[in-house]
Amino acid sequence: MAEKIGDRLPLLIGLALASLTLRPQVVGLGPLIPDIQRSLGMSHAVAGLLITLPVLCMGLFAPVAPVLAGRIGAVRAVTIAVALIGFAGLARIAVGGTAGVLLFTFAIGVGMGLGNALMVVAVKERFSDHPLLLTSVYTAGIQLGSSIAAVLAVPIAMSMGGWRFTLAVFSIASVAALIAWVLLSQIGRAHV
């Protein structure tokens, strides 16, 4: 008997929440670059690298995602990607220098590159009967996360005292989405 989409609703909600984490760490970074440069004494070239790293990682690590999902399953692989985004984001705001910010931005980019490709794999693995609906859900989540980050990056920085606070909010939101994803994906598995 075919599994109904309602039986997989927790997993669907988890997928939507996880997809919200896939862009804020890079989209929210752009408007904060002048503050980051001043704070860290960063050159324009390094600031450009800071913005470019996550985008490069999206291309470089996307091919690894299906291999990872094949070895450990798409649900676990998405967990790793979202965890990497959230915890590398927290580490990035804790480090003091440019090298640390670049290193953890790279790690965030790896998580984003894996996560983007893993969403497709998760949909094929768990929602092959409704691929268009689920593709729309995670794509909308990515766009919504991007929009929220673009709108809130500067106001958070201005009201809370700097770029680190904005990135902390985005990182904490990613960790919260990770926790929700883990809990909801476990409930979703109970229905398989």
C-alpha atoms as an extended CHARMM CRD file, in Angstrom:
* protein
*
       192  EXT
         1         1  MET       CA              0.0000000000        0.0000000000        0.0000000000  PROA      1               0.0000000000
         2         2  ALA       CA              1.3360000000        3.4060000000       -0.9570000000  PROA      2               0.0000000000
         3         3  GLU       CA              2.3510000000        5.7000000000        1.8570000000  PROA      3               0.0000000000
         4         4  LYS       CA              0.2530000000        8.8610000000        2.0320000000  PROA      4               0.0000000000
         5         5  ILE       CA              1.9370000000       12.2520000000        2.0740000000  PROA      5               0.0000000000
         6         6  GLY       CA              0.1610000000       12.9900000000        5.3760000000  PROA      6               0.0000000000
         7         7  ASP       CA              2.0560000000       10.0960000000        6.9500000000  PROA      7               0.0000000000
         8         8  ARG       CA              5.2760000000       11.8390000000        5.9880000000  PROA      8               0.0000000000
         9         9  LEU       CA              4.1600000000       15.3140000000        7.1130000000  PROA      9               0.0000000000
        10        10  PRO       CA              6.7600000000       15.5810000000        9.9160000000  PROA      10              0.0000000000
        11        11  LEU       CA              9.5220000000       14.8050000000        7.4170000000  PROA      11              0.0000000000
        12        12  LEU       CA              8.0690000000       17.3190000000        4.9630000000  PROA      12              0.0000000000
        13        13  ILE       CA              8.0530000000       20.0400000000        7.6600000000  PROA      13              0.0000000000
        14        14  GLY       CA             11.5900000000       19.0770000000        8.6390000000  PROA      14              0.0000000000
        15        15  LEU       CA             12.7010000000       19.3130000000        5.0210000000  PROA      15              0.0000000000
        16        16  ALA       CA             11.1800000000       22.7940000000        4.7530000000  PROA      16              0.0000000000
        17        17  LEU       CA             12.9280000000       23.9290000000        7.9570000000  PROA      17              0.0000000000
        18        18  ALA       CA             16.2620000000       22.4500000000        6.9090000000  PROA      18              0.0000000000
        19        19  SER       CA             16.0280000000       24.2200000000        3.5480000000  PROA      19              0.0000000000
        20        20  LEU       CA             15.6760000000       27.5660000000        5.3460000000  PROA      20              0.0000000000
        21        21  THR       CA             19.3030000000       27.2080000000        6.5060000000  PROA      21              0.0000000000
        22        22  LEU       CA             20.8520000000       26.8540000000        3.0580000000  PROA      22              0.0000000000
        23        23  ARG       CA             21.3570000000       30.5400000000        2.2080000000  PROA      23              0.0000000000
        24        24  PRO       CA             21.2420000000       32.9900000000        5.1640000000  PROA      24              0.0000000000
        25        25  GLN       CA             24.8880000000       32.4680000000        6.1020000000  PROA      25              0.0000000000
        26        26  VAL       CA             26.0060000000       33.7320000000        2.6840000000  PROA      26              0.0000000000
        27        27  VAL       CA             23.1870000000       36.1160000000        1.7170000000  PROA      27              0.0000000000
        28        28  GLY       CA             23.3340000000       37.8410000000        5.1020000000  PROA      28              0.0000000000
        29        29  LEU       CA             27.1000000000       38.1920000000        4.8260000000  PROA      29              0.0000000000
        30        30  GLY       CA             27.0540000000       40.5010000000        1.7900000000  PROA      30              0.0000000000
        31        31  PRO       CA             25.5140000000       43.5910000000        3.4140000000  PROA      31              0.0000000000
        32        32  LEU       CA             27.8340000000       43.1890000000        6.4060000000  PROA      32              0.0000000000
        33        33  ILE       CA             31.0900000000       43.1300000000        4.4410000000  PROA      33              0.0000000000
        34        34  PRO       CA             32.0400000000       46.7870000000        5.1460000000  PROA      34              0.0000000000
        35        35  ASP       CA             31.6570000000       46.1740000000        8.9040000000  PROA      35              0.0000000000
        36        36  ILE       CA             33.5670000000       42.8960000000        8.7120000000  PROA      36              0.0000000000
        37        37  GLN       CA             36.3860000000       44.5640000000        6.7640000000  PROA      37              0.0000000000
        38        38  ARG       CA             36.6940000000       47.3540000000        9.3360000000  PROA      38              0.0000000000
        39        39  SER       CA             36.4670000000       44.9660000000       12.2730000000  PROA      39              0.0000000000
        40        40  LEU       CA             39.0800000000       42.5150000000       11.0040000000  PROA      40              0.0000000000
        41        41  GLY       CA             41.2500000000       44.8790000000        8.9500000000  PROA      41              0.0000000000
        42        42  MET       CA             40.3920000000       42.8150000000        5.8950000000  PROA      42              0.0000000000
        43        43  SER       CA             41.4490000000       43.8480000000        2.3950000000  PROA      43              0.0000000000
        44        44  HSD       CA             38.9570000000       44.0870000000       -0.4690000000  PROA      44              0.0000000000
        45        45  ALA       CA             40.4710000000       40.9600000000       -2.0600000000  PROA      45              0.0000000000
        46        46  VAL       CA             39.9910000000       38.9030000000        1.1010000000  PROA      46              0.0000000000
        47        47  ALA       CA             36.4660000000       40.2820000000        1.5210000000  PROA      47              0.0000000000
        48        48  GLY       CA             35.7270000000       39.1430000000       -2.0320000000  PROA      48              0.0000000000
        49        49  LEU       CA             37.0820000000       35.7070000000       -1.1620000000  PROA      49              0.0000000000
        50        50  LEU       CA             34.8480000000       35.6230000000        1.9100000000  PROA      50              0.0000000000
        51        51  ILE       CA             31.7710000000       36.0830000000       -0.2910000000  PROA      51              0.0000000000
        52        52  THR       CA             33.0390000000       33.7710000000       -3.0480000000  PROA      52              0.0000000000
        53        53  LEU       CA             34.0110000000       30.7900000000       -0.8640000000  PROA      53              0.0000000000
        54        54  PRO       CA             30.4650000000       29.5450000000       -0.1400000000  PROA      54              0.0000000000
        55        55  VAL       CA             29.4650000000       29.9000000000       -3.7890000000  PROA      55              0.0000000000
        56        56  LEU       CA             32.5390000000       27.9200000000       -4.8970000000  PROA      56              0.0000000000
        57        57  CYS       CA             31.7790000000       25.2470000000       -2.3150000000  PROA      57              0.0000000000
        58        58  MET       CA             28.2470000000       24.9000000000       -3.6270000000  PROA      58              0.0000000000
        59        59  GLY       CA             29.6810000000       23.8430000000       -6.9730000000  PROA      59              0.0000000000
        60        60  LEU       CA             32.5870000000       21.8050000000       -5.6570000000  PROA      60              0.0000000000
        61        61  PHE       CA             30.7580000000       19.7600000000       -3.0460000000  PROA      61              0.0000000000
        62        62  ALA       CA             27.4260000000       19.1590000000       -4.7810000000  PROA      62              0.0000000000
        63        63  PRO       CA             28.8220000000       16.0900000000       -6.6170000000  PROA      63              0.0000000000
        64        64  VAL       CA             29.8770000000       14.5790000000       -3.2690000000  PROA      64              0.0000000000
        65        65  ALA       CA             26.3270000000       14.7610000000       -1.8670000000  PROA      65              0.0000000000
        66        66  PRO       CA             24.8000000000       11.7880000000       -3.7540000000  PROA      66              0.0000000000
        67        67  VAL       CA             27.7910000000        9.6380000000       -2.8140000000  PROA      67              0.0000000000
        68        68  LEU       CA             27.3880000000       10.5890000000        0.8550000000  PROA      68              0.0000000000
        69        69  ALA       CA             23.6360000000        9.9520000000        0.6930000000  PROA      69              0.0000000000
        70        70  GLY       CA             24.2820000000        6.5760000000       -0.9320000000  PROA      70              0.0000000000
        71        71  ARG       CA             26.5530000000        5.5540000000        1.9240000000  PROA      71              0.0000000000
        72        72  ILE       CA             24.5920000000        6.8260000000        4.9270000000  PROA      72              0.0000000000
        73        73  GLY       CA             21.1510000000        7.7560000000        3.5550000000  PROA      73              0.0000000000
        74        74  ALA       CA             19.7730000000       11.1300000000        2.5640000000  PROA      74              0.0000000000
        75        75  VAL       CA             18.2440000000       11.9130000000        5.9700000000  PROA      75              0.0000000000
        76        76  ARG       CA             21.5520000000       11.4450000000        7.8140000000  PROA      76              0.0000000000
        77        77  ALA       CA             23.4320000000       13.3000000000        5.0960000000  PROA      77              0.0000000000
        78        78  VAL       CA             21.0730000000       16.3000000000        5.3520000000  PROA      78              0.0000000000
        79        79  THR       CA             21.6590000000       16.2160000000        9.1190000000  PROA      79              0.0000000000
        80        80  ILE       CA             25.4070000000       16.4700000000        8.5540000000  PROA      80              0.0000000000
        81        81  ALA       CA             25.0060000000       19.3470000000        6.0800000000  PROA      81              0.0000000000
        82        82  VAL       CA             22.7110000000       21.4020000000        8.3320000000  PROA      82              0.0000000000
        83        83  ALA       CA             24.9150000000       20.6760000000       11.3760000000  PROA      83              0.0000000000
        84        84  LEU       CA             27.9510000000       21.8790000000        9.4520000000  PROA      84              0.0000000000
        85        85  ILE       CA             26.1750000000       25.1150000000        8.5210000000  PROA      85              0.0000000000
        86        86  GLY       CA             24.9700000000       25.8050000000       12.0690000000  PROA      86              0.0000000000
        87        87  PHE       CA             28.0300000000       24.8470000000       14.0850000000  PROA      87              0.0000000000
        88        88  ALA       CA             30.5690000000       26.2880000000       11.6410000000  PROA      88              0.0000000000
        89        89  GLY       CA             28.5000000000       29.4890000000       11.7530000000  PROA      89              0.0000000000
        90        90  LEU       CA             28.7780000000       29.5940000000       15.5430000000  PROA      90              0.0000000000
        91        91  ALA       CA             32.5140000000       28.9140000000       15.3550000000  PROA      91              0.0000000000
        92        92  ARG       CA             32.9400000000       31.6710000000       12.7480000000  PROA      92              0.0000000000
        93        93  ILE       CA             31.5710000000       34.3310000000       15.0740000000  PROA      93              0.0000000000
        94        94  ALA       CA             33.7070000000       33.0710000000       17.9580000000  PROA      94              0.0000000000
        95        95  VAL       CA             37.0640000000       33.3150000000       16.1630000000  PROA      95              0.0000000000
        96        96  GLY       CA             38.9890000000       36.5400000000       16.2540000000  PROA      96              0.0000000000
        97        97  GLY       CA             40.9350000000       36.7450000000       13.0170000000  PROA      97              0.0000000000
        98        98  THR       CA             40.4890000000       36.7470000000        9.2860000000  PROA      98              0.0000000000
        99        99  ALA       CA             41.9430000000       33.2440000000        8.8110000000  PROA      99              0.0000000000
       100       100  GLY       CA             39.3970000000       31.7170000000       11.1950000000  PROA      100             0.0000000000
       101       101  VAL       CA             36.5050000000       33.5670000000        9.5760000000  PROA      101             0.0000000000
       102       102  LEU       CA             37.6230000000       32.2980000000        6.1600000000  PROA      102             0.0000000000
       103       103  LEU       CA             38.0970000000       28.7300000000        7.4240000000  PROA      103             0.0000000000
       104       104  PHE       CA             34.6360000000       28.5250000000        8.9790000000  PROA      104             0.0000000000
       105       105  THR       CA             33.0480000000       30.2650000000        6.0080000000  PROA      105             0.0000000000
       106       106  PHE       CA             34.5710000000       27.4930000000        3.8920000000  PROA      106             0.0000000000
       107       107  ALA       CA             33.0200000000       24.8960000000        6.2400000000  PROA      107             0.0000000000
       108       108  ILE       CA             29.6460000000       26.6460000000        5.9460000000  PROA      108             0.0000000000
       109       109  GLY       CA             30.0370000000       26.5290000000        2.1630000000  PROA      109             0.0000000000
       110       110  VAL       CA             30.7020000000       22.7900000000        2.3060000000  PROA      110             0.0000000000
       111       111  GLY       CA             27.4830000000       22.3390000000        4.2910000000  PROA      111             0.0000000000
       112       112  MET       CA             25.5690000000       24.4860000000        1.8270000000  PROA      112             0.0000000000
       113       113  GLY       CA             27.0000000000       22.6430000000       -1.1790000000  PROA      113             0.0000000000
       114       114  LEU       CA             26.0690000000       19.2900000000        0.3100000000  PROA      114             0.0000000000
       115       115  GLY       CA             22.6850000000       20.4820000000        1.5560000000  PROA      115             0.0000000000
       116       116  ASN       CA             21.5840000000       21.9040000000       -1.7760000000  PROA      116             0.0000000000
       117       117  ALA       CA             22.2240000000       18.6550000000       -3.6040000000  PROA      117             0.0000000000
       118       118  LEU       CA             20.9670000000       16.4860000000       -0.7480000000  PROA      118             0.0000000000
       119       119  MET       CA             17.5350000000       18.0900000000       -0.8400000000  PROA      119             0.0000000000
       120       120  VAL       CA             17.0600000000       16.6090000000       -4.3070000000  PROA      120             0.0000000000
       121       121  VAL       CA             18.2560000000       13.2020000000       -3.1040000000  PROA      121             0.0000000000
       122       122  ALA       CA             15.9880000000       13.3230000000       -0.0240000000  PROA      122             0.0000000000
       123       123  VAL       CA             12.9850000000       14.1240000000       -2.1900000000  PROA      123             0.0000000000
       124       124  LYS       CA             13.7790000000       11.2430000000       -4.5620000000  PROA      124             0.0000000000
       125       125  GLU       CA             14.3740000000        8.8880000000       -1.6420000000  PROA      125             0.0000000000
       126       126  ARG       CA             11.3530000000        9.7130000000        0.5050000000  PROA      126             0.0000000000
       127       127  PHE       CA              8.8700000000       11.5320000000       -1.7530000000  PROA      127             0.0000000000
       128       128  SER       CA              9.3050000000        9.9560000000       -5.1670000000  PROA      128             0.0000000000
       129       129  ASP       CA              5.5180000000        9.9090000000       -5.5620000000  PROA      129             0.0000000000
       130       130  HSD       CA              5.2890000000       13.7340000000       -5.1920000000  PROA      130             0.0000000000
       131       131  PRO       CA              8.5960000000       15.1450000000       -6.5020000000  PROA      131             0.0000000000
       132       132  LEU       CA              7.1940000000       18.4420000000       -7.8280000000  PROA      132             0.0000000000
       133       133  LEU       CA              5.4010000000       19.3010000000       -4.6000000000  PROA      133             0.0000000000
       134       134  LEU       CA              8.4420000000       18.5760000000       -2.4710000000  PROA      134             0.0000000000
       135       135  THR       CA             10.8420000000       20.3100000000       -4.8190000000  PROA      135             0.0000000000
       136       136  SER       CA              8.5960000000       23.3680000000       -4.5040000000  PROA      136             0.0000000000
       137       137  VAL       CA              8.6670000000       23.1020000000       -0.7050000000  PROA      137             0.0000000000
       138       138  TYR       CA             12.4370000000       23.0580000000       -0.3460000000  PROA      138             0.0000000000
       139       139  THR       CA             12.9600000000       25.6330000000       -3.1080000000  PROA      139             0.0000000000
       140       140  ALA       CA             10.5170000000       27.9630000000       -1.3560000000  PROA      140             0.0000000000
       141       141  GLY       CA             12.4170000000       27.3480000000        1.8900000000  PROA      141             0.0000000000
       142       142  ILE       CA             15.7030000000       28.3250000000        0.2670000000  PROA      142             0.0000000000
       143       143  GLN       CA             14.1640000000       31.5060000000       -1.1660000000  PROA      143             0.0000000000
       144       144  LEU       CA             12.4440000000       32.3950000000        2.1030000000  PROA      144             0.0000000000
       145       145  GLY       CA             15.6670000000       31.9030000000        4.0560000000  PROA      145             0.0000000000
       146       146  SER       CA             17.5060000000       34.1140000000        1.5690000000  PROA      146             0.0000000000
       147       147  SER       CA             14.8780000000       36.8330000000        1.7640000000  PROA      147             0.0000000000
       148       148  ILE       CA             14.8010000000       36.8580000000        5.5500000000  PROA      148             0.0000000000
       149       149  ALA       CA             18.5900000000       37.0890000000        5.7060000000  PROA      149             0.0000000000
       150       150  ALA       CA             18.7260000000       39.9270000000        3.1790000000  PROA      150             0.0000000000
       151       151  VAL       CA             16.0650000000       41.9210000000        5.0220000000  PROA      151             0.0000000000
       152       152  LEU       CA             17.3250000000       41.3590000000        8.5690000000  PROA      152             0.0000000000
       153       153  ALA       CA             21.1290000000       41.3420000000        8.2580000000  PROA      153             0.0000000000
       154       154  VAL       CA             21.7290000000       45.0810000000        8.6290000000  PROA      154             0.0000000000
       155       155  PRO       CA             18.9030000000       45.8580000000       11.0950000000  PROA      155             0.0000000000
       156       156  ILE       CA             20.1180000000       43.1160000000       13.4580000000  PROA      156             0.0000000000
       157       157  ALA       CA             23.6990000000       44.3540000000       13.2040000000  PROA      157             0.0000000000
       158       158  MET       CA             22.6390000000       47.9510000000       13.8600000000  PROA      158             0.0000000000
       159       159  SER       CA             20.3610000000       47.1420000000       16.7820000000  PROA      159             0.0000000000
       160       160  MET       CA             22.5370000000       44.5230000000       18.4690000000  PROA      160             0.0000000000
       161       161  GLY       CA             26.0030000000       45.9650000000       17.9940000000  PROA      161             0.0000000000
       162       162  GLY       CA             27.6740000000       44.5140000000       14.9440000000  PROA      162             0.0000000000
       163       163  TRP       CA             28.0430000000       41.8500000000       12.3060000000  PROA      163             0.0000000000
       164       164  ARG       CA             28.8540000000       39.0500000000       14.7440000000  PROA      164             0.0000000000
       165       165  PHE       CA             25.3860000000       39.3650000000       16.2840000000  PROA      165             0.0000000000
       166       166  THR       CA             23.6930000000       39.0280000000       12.9160000000  PROA      166             0.0000000000
       167       167  LEU       CA             25.6920000000       35.9420000000       12.0550000000  PROA      167             0.0000000000
       168       168  ALA       CA             25.0100000000       34.5750000000       15.5540000000  PROA      168             0.0000000000
       169       169  VAL       CA             21.2650000000       34.9120000000       14.9880000000  PROA      169             0.0000000000
       170       170  PHE       CA             21.5350000000       33.1010000000       11.6450000000  PROA      170             0.0000000000
       171       171  SER       CA             23.7060000000       30.3650000000       13.1850000000  PROA      171             0.0000000000
       172       172  ILE       CA             21.4030000000       29.8520000000       16.1670000000  PROA      172             0.0000000000
       173       173  ALA       CA             18.4600000000       29.6410000000       13.7610000000  PROA      173             0.0000000000
       174       174  SER       CA             20.3860000000       26.9830000000       11.7930000000  PROA      174             0.0000000000
       175       175  VAL       CA             21.0290000000       24.9530000000       14.9360000000  PROA      175             0.0000000000
       176       176  ALA       CA             17.3370000000       25.2530000000       15.8790000000  PROA      176             0.0000000000
       177       177  ALA       CA             16.3950000000       24.0410000000       12.3820000000  PROA      177             0.0000000000
       178       178  LEU       CA             18.8620000000       21.1690000000       12.8120000000  PROA      178             0.0000000000
       179       179  ILE       CA             17.1960000000       20.1020000000       16.0560000000  PROA      179             0.0000000000
       180       180  ALA       CA             13.7600000000       20.3100000000       14.4210000000  PROA      180             0.0000000000
       181       181  TRP       CA             15.0250000000       18.3650000000       11.3950000000  PROA      181             0.0000000000
       182       182  VAL       CA             16.4530000000       15.5810000000       13.5780000000  PROA      182             0.0000000000
       183       183  LEU       CA             13.2660000000       15.2650000000       15.6320000000  PROA      183             0.0000000000
       184       184  LEU       CA             10.8750000000       15.4930000000       12.6780000000  PROA      184             0.0000000000
       185       185  SER       CA             12.8650000000       13.1400000000       10.4730000000  PROA      185             0.0000000000
       186       186  GLN       CA             12.7930000000       10.5260000000       13.2550000000  PROA      186             0.0000000000
       187       187  ILE       CA              9.0160000000       10.8530000000       13.5380000000  PROA      187             0.0000000000
       188       188  GLY       CA              8.8140000000       10.5740000000        9.7550000000  PROA      188             0.0000000000
       189       189  ARG       CA             10.8790000000        7.3690000000        9.8390000000  PROA      189             0.0000000000
       190       190  ALA       CA              8.5130000000        5.8030000000       12.3390000000  PROA      190             0.0000000000
       191       191  HSD       CA              5.8420000000        5.8500000000        9.6220000000  PROA      191             0.0000000000
       192       192  VAL       CA              7.9200000000        3.9770000000        7.0500000000  PROA      192             0.0000000000
